[in-house]
């Protein structure tokens, strides 16, 4: 049985990623690889970590050649992060592909190509704080764990509800009436075989390359797509390891943590949490993030 850690990242998140990778190396077995997928322009920066456990993959290695990078445009400073243009698909040039959307396509592509039993998806702004063993993500029957929060998305969460409707449409599942489950997490596990089946389903439903289809979407979540596929179309035996526990203690609030708040946050980590997550757009500084990492190591 094998496990691979996967992280999409880019240059602005490099300090956080370096901290994450150090924690992955510390808390996983020597045979576990950490795959990071980054824009081609950032490859050498991430390789500068010189880690034998790190596999740096550029976007061009996992995307078709018709996806042409527009990296310079993607980093126009005044554009909201989620709307910065990252690429143009020459087959479908409009709309151009936003950075956030391209990262999701890359994540699905990377995991679909893995020859491994479990892919553990960890965002750059996460720190692993306890040992990661494959048994935490697979049950005795070999079913990979799926994070699922029942009724986690309702009409009050308008944007995620659009993502959920898009996911259901792409795989041909019934649309939710008033609410639906949430599968989004900064720390999650996927079954690569099911990811392959999921994207093949999208291609069959749309009669198009799934990368073209997803890249052209304005409302989309890769987690909602995968979770929806598993729970509505996968073999029922692959749905027997579902939990509402993310195994990650998270700070999702966009307000930055100061030293006092960081102390409270670190001290509140649960006994089952394997990682801590401070949302990158919270504005929490690197010094505070280092402090949280040190503090959590004392608590755990």
Coordinates of C-alpha atoms in Angstrom, one line a residue:
X1 CA 0.0 0.0 0.0
X2 CA 1.4 3.4 -0.9
X3 CA 0.6 7.0 -0.1
X4 CA 1.6 10.3 -1.9
X5 CA 1.2 13.8 -0.6
X6 CA 0.1 16.4 -3.2
X7 CA 0.2 20.2 -3.0
X8 CA -0.5 22.8 -5.6
X9 CA 1.5 25.9 -5.0
X10 CA 3.2 28.9 -6.6
X11 CA 5.9 31.5 -5.8
X12 CA 3.9 33.8 -3.4
X13 CA 3.3 30.7 -1.2
X14 CA 6.9 29.5 -1.2
X15 CA 7.7 30.3 2.5
X16 CA 4.5 28.5 3.6
X17 CA 5.2 25.6 1.3
X18 CA 8.7 25.2 2.7
X19 CA 7.3 25.0 6.2
X20 CA 4.7 22.4 5.1
X21 CA 7.3 20.3 3.3
X22 CA 9.6 20.2 6.3
X23 CA 6.6 19.0 8.4
X24 CA 5.7 16.3 5.8
X25 CA 9.3 15.0 5.8
X26 CA 9.2 15.0 9.6
X27 CA 5.9 13.2 10.0
X28 CA 5.8 10.7 7.1
X29 CA 7.7 7.5 6.4
X30 CA 10.8 7.9 4.2
X31 CA 9.1 6.2 1.3
X32 CA 6.4 8.9 1.1
X33 CA 6.8 11.4 -1.8
X34 CA 5.6 15.0 -1.7
X35 CA 4.5 16.1 -5.2
X36 CA 4.2 19.9 -5.6
X37 CA 2.6 21.2 -8.9
X38 CA 3.7 24.8 -9.7
X39 CA 3.7 27.2 -12.7
X40 CA 6.7 26.5 -14.9
X41 CA 8.2 29.8 -14.0
X42 CA 8.4 28.7 -10.3
X43 CA 10.0 25.3 -10.9
X44 CA 13.6 26.3 -10.0
X45 CA 12.4 28.2 -6.9
X46 CA 10.8 25.1 -5.4
X47 CA 13.7 22.8 -6.5
X48 CA 15.9 25.1 -4.4
X49 CA 14.6 23.2 -1.4
X50 CA 16.9 20.4 -2.5
X51 CA 14.8 17.7 -0.8
X52 CA 15.2 14.1 -1.9
X53 CA 11.5 13.6 -0.9
X54 CA 10.2 16.4 -3.1
X55 CA 8.9 15.9 -6.7
X56 CA 8.5 19.3 -8.4
X57 CA 6.2 19.2 -11.4
X58 CA 5.5 22.2 -13.7
X59 CA 2.1 22.8 -15.1
X60 CA 3.2 22.1 -18.7
X61 CA 4.1 18.5 -17.6
X62 CA 0.5 17.7 -16.8
X63 CA -1.5 20.0 -19.1
X64 CA -2.0 19.8 -22.9
X65 CA 0.1 22.1 -25.0
X66 CA -3.0 24.1 -26.0
X67 CA -3.0 25.5 -22.4
X68 CA -0.8 28.5 -23.0
X69 CA 0.6 30.2 -19.8
X70 CA -0.1 33.9 -19.3
X71 CA 1.9 34.1 -16.0
X72 CA 2.7 37.8 -16.4
X73 CA -1.0 38.7 -16.5
X74 CA -1.8 36.3 -13.7
X75 CA 0.3 38.4 -11.3
X76 CA -1.3 41.8 -12.0
X77 CA -1.3 43.0 -8.3
X78 CA -4.7 44.8 -8.2
X79 CA -6.7 41.8 -9.5
X80 CA -8.4 39.6 -6.9
X81 CA -6.4 36.4 -6.5
X82 CA -9.2 34.2 -7.7
X83 CA -9.7 36.2 -10.9
X84 CA -6.1 36.5 -12.2
X85 CA -5.6 35.1 -15.6
X86 CA -3.1 32.2 -15.7
X87 CA -3.6 30.6 -19.1
X88 CA -5.5 30.6 -22.3
X89 CA -6.8 27.4 -23.8
X90 CA -6.3 27.7 -27.6
X91 CA -9.2 25.3 -28.2
X92 CA -11.5 27.4 -26.0
X93 CA -9.9 30.9 -25.6
X94 CA -12.9 32.4 -23.9
X95 CA -13.1 32.7 -21.0
X96 CA -9.4 32.7 -20.2
X97 CA -8.4 30.4 -17.3
X98 CA -8.1 32.0 -13.9
X99 CA -5.2 31.0 -11.7
X100 CA -7.4 29.4 -9.1
X101 CA -9.2 27.4 -11.8
X102 CA -6.0 26.2 -13.5
X103 CA -4.7 25.1 -10.1
X104 CA -7.8 22.9 -9.7
X105 CA -7.4 21.3 -13.2
X106 CA -3.7 20.7 -12.4
X107 CA -4.6 19.0 -9.1
X108 CA -7.0 16.7 -10.7
X109 CA -4.5 15.9 -13.5
X110 CA -1.7 15.2 -11.1
X111 CA -3.7 12.9 -8.9
X112 CA -5.2 11.1 -11.9
X113 CA -1.7 10.2 -13.0
X114 CA -0.4 8.9 -9.7
X115 CA 0.4 5.2 -9.3
X116 CA -0.4 5.2 -5.6
X117 CA -3.2 3.9 -3.4
X118 CA -3.9 7.2 -1.5
X119 CA -3.3 10.8 -2.4
X120 CA -3.3 13.1 0.6
X121 CA -4.0 16.7 -0.6
X122 CA -2.5 19.4 1.6
X123 CA -2.6 23.1 0.9
X124 CA 0.6 25.2 1.2
X125 CA -0.8 27.0 4.3
X126 CA -1.1 23.8 6.3
X127 CA 1.4 22.4 8.7
X128 CA 1.5 18.7 9.6
X129 CA 1.8 18.2 13.4
X130 CA 1.4 14.5 14.0
X131 CA 2.5 11.4 12.1
X132 CA 0.7 10.7 8.8
X133 CA 0.2 7.0 8.3
X134 CA -1.7 5.5 5.4
X135 CA -4.0 3.7 7.9
X136 CA -5.4 7.1 8.8
X137 CA -6.8 7.4 5.3
X138 CA -7.8 3.8 4.4
X139 CA -10.0 1.4 6.3
X140 CA -9.5 -2.3 6.7
X141 CA -11.2 -2.9 3.3
X142 CA -8.8 -0.5 1.6
X143 CA -11.4 2.2 1.0
X144 CA -9.9 5.7 1.0
X145 CA -11.3 8.2 3.5
X146 CA -13.6 10.9 2.2
X147 CA -14.2 14.1 4.1
X148 CA -18.0 14.9 3.9
X149 CA -19.9 17.5 5.9
X150 CA -23.6 16.7 5.6
X151 CA -25.8 19.7 4.9
X152 CA -22.6 21.9 4.8
X153 CA -23.8 23.9 1.8
X154 CA -27.1 25.7 1.7
X155 CA -28.7 28.8 0.1
X156 CA -26.8 31.0 2.6
X157 CA -23.6 29.9 1.0
X158 CA -24.4 31.1 -2.5
X159 CA -21.0 30.6 -4.2
X160 CA -20.3 27.1 -2.9
X161 CA -23.9 26.2 -3.9
X162 CA -23.1 27.2 -7.4
X163 CA -20.0 25.0 -7.3
X164 CA -22.0 22.1 -6.1
X165 CA -24.6 22.6 -8.9
X166 CA -21.7 22.7 -11.4
X167 CA -20.2 19.5 -10.0
X168 CA -23.5 17.7 -10.2
X169 CA -24.2 18.8 -13.7
X170 CA -20.7 17.7 -14.9
X171 CA -21.2 14.1 -13.6
X172 CA -24.9 13.9 -14.4
X173 CA -26.1 13.7 -10.8
X174 CA -29.4 15.1 -9.5
X175 CA -29.3 18.7 -8.4
X176 CA -29.7 19.5 -4.7
X177 CA -33.0 21.0 -3.7
X178 CA -32.1 23.3 -0.8
X179 CA -28.8 22.1 0.6
X180 CA -26.0 19.6 0.0
X181 CA -22.9 18.1 1.5
X182 CA -19.5 19.9 1.6
X183 CA -16.3 18.1 0.7
X184 CA -13.9 21.1 0.7
X185 CA -10.9 20.9 3.0
X186 CA -7.3 22.1 3.1
X187 CA -6.4 18.6 4.2
X188 CA -8.1 15.7 2.4
X189 CA -7.5 12.3 0.9
X190 CA -8.5 11.0 -2.5
X191 CA -8.4 7.7 -4.3
X192 CA -6.5 8.2 -7.5
X193 CA -8.4 5.4 -9.2
X194 CA -11.7 7.2 -8.4
X195 CA -10.3 10.5 -9.6
X196 CA -9.5 8.9 -12.9
X197 CA -13.1 7.5 -13.1
X198 CA -14.5 10.9 -12.1
X199 CA -12.7 12.8 -14.9
X200 CA -13.6 10.1 -17.4
X201 CA -17.2 10.5 -16.4
X202 CA -17.0 14.3 -17.0
X203 CA -15.5 13.6 -20.5
X204 CA -18.3 11.1 -21.3
X205 CA -21.0 13.4 -20.1
X206 CA -19.8 16.5 -22.0
X207 CA -18.2 14.6 -25.0
X208 CA -15.1 16.8 -24.5
X209 CA -11.7 16.6 -22.9
X210 CA -12.4 17.1 -19.2
X211 CA -9.6 19.6 -18.9
X212 CA -11.2 21.9 -21.5
X213 CA -14.6 21.6 -19.8
X214 CA -13.4 22.4 -16.3
X215 CA -10.9 25.0 -17.4
X216 CA -13.8 27.0 -19.0
X217 CA -15.9 27.0 -15.9
X218 CA -16.3 30.1 -13.7
X219 CA -18.0 28.3 -10.8
X220 CA -16.2 25.1 -9.8
X221 CA -14.7 23.2 -6.9
X222 CA -12.5 20.1 -7.5
X223 CA -13.4 18.8 -4.0
X224 CA -17.2 19.0 -4.7
X225 CA -16.7 17.3 -8.1
X226 CA -14.8 14.4 -6.6
X227 CA -17.0 14.0 -3.5
X228 CA -20.2 14.2 -5.7
X229 CA -18.9 11.5 -8.0
X230 CA -17.9 9.2 -5.2
X231 CA -21.2 9.5 -3.3
X232 CA -23.5 9.4 -6.3
X233 CA -21.8 7.3 -9.0
X234 CA -18.9 5.2 -7.6
X235 CA -19.5 1.7 -6.5
X236 CA -21.3 1.7 -3.2
X237 CA -18.4 -0.3 -1.6
X238 CA -16.1 2.8 -2.2
X239 CA -18.4 5.0 0.0
X240 CA -17.8 3.1 3.2
X241 CA -15.1 5.4 4.7
X242 CA -16.8 8.8 5.1
X243 CA -16.3 11.2 7.9
X244 CA -17.2 14.8 8.9
X245 CA -13.9 15.1 10.8
X246 CA -11.3 16.9 8.6
X247 CA -8.4 15.8 10.8
X248 CA -7.2 19.4 10.5
X249 CA -7.6 22.3 13.0
X250 CA -8.3 25.3 10.7
X251 CA -8.5 29.1 10.9
X252 CA -10.7 30.0 8.0
X253 CA -11.4 33.6 9.1
X254 CA -9.9 36.3 6.9
X255 CA -8.8 38.2 10.0
X256 CA -5.1 37.8 10.8
X257 CA -4.0 36.0 14.0
X258 CA -1.9 38.0 16.4
X259 CA 0.3 36.4 19.1
X260 CA -2.6 36.0 21.6
X261 CA -5.0 34.6 19.1
X262 CA -2.3 32.3 17.7
X263 CA -1.7 30.9 21.2
X264 CA -5.4 30.2 21.7
X265 CA -5.7 28.6 18.2
X266 CA -2.7 26.3 18.8
X267 CA -3.9 25.3 22.2
X268 CA -7.3 24.3 20.9
X269 CA -6.0 21.6 18.6
X270 CA -8.0 18.4 18.9
X271 CA -6.7 15.0 19.9
X272 CA -7.4 13.6 16.4
X273 CA -6.1 16.5 14.4
X274 CA -3.0 15.7 12.3
X275 CA -2.5 19.2 10.9
X276 CA -3.2 22.8 11.5
X277 CA -4.3 25.3 8.8
X278 CA -4.2 29.1 8.8
X279 CA -5.9 30.4 5.7
X280 CA -3.4 32.1 3.4
X281 CA -5.7 35.1 2.8
X282 CA -6.1 35.8 6.5
X283 CA -3.0 37.9 6.3
X284 CA -1.3 36.1 9.2
X285 CA 2.4 36.9 9.1
X286 CA 5.2 34.4 8.7
X287 CA 6.5 35.0 12.2
X288 CA 3.1 34.1 13.7
X289 CA 2.9 31.1 11.5
X290 CA 6.3 29.9 12.8
X291 CA 5.2 30.6 16.3
X292 CA 2.0 28.4 15.7
X293 CA 4.2 25.6 14.4
X294 CA 6.4 25.8 17.5
X295 CA 3.5 26.1 19.9
X296 CA 1.6 23.2 18.4
X297 CA 4.7 21.0 18.7
X298 CA 4.6 21.6 22.4
X299 CA 0.8 20.9 22.7
X300 CA 1.0 17.7 20.7

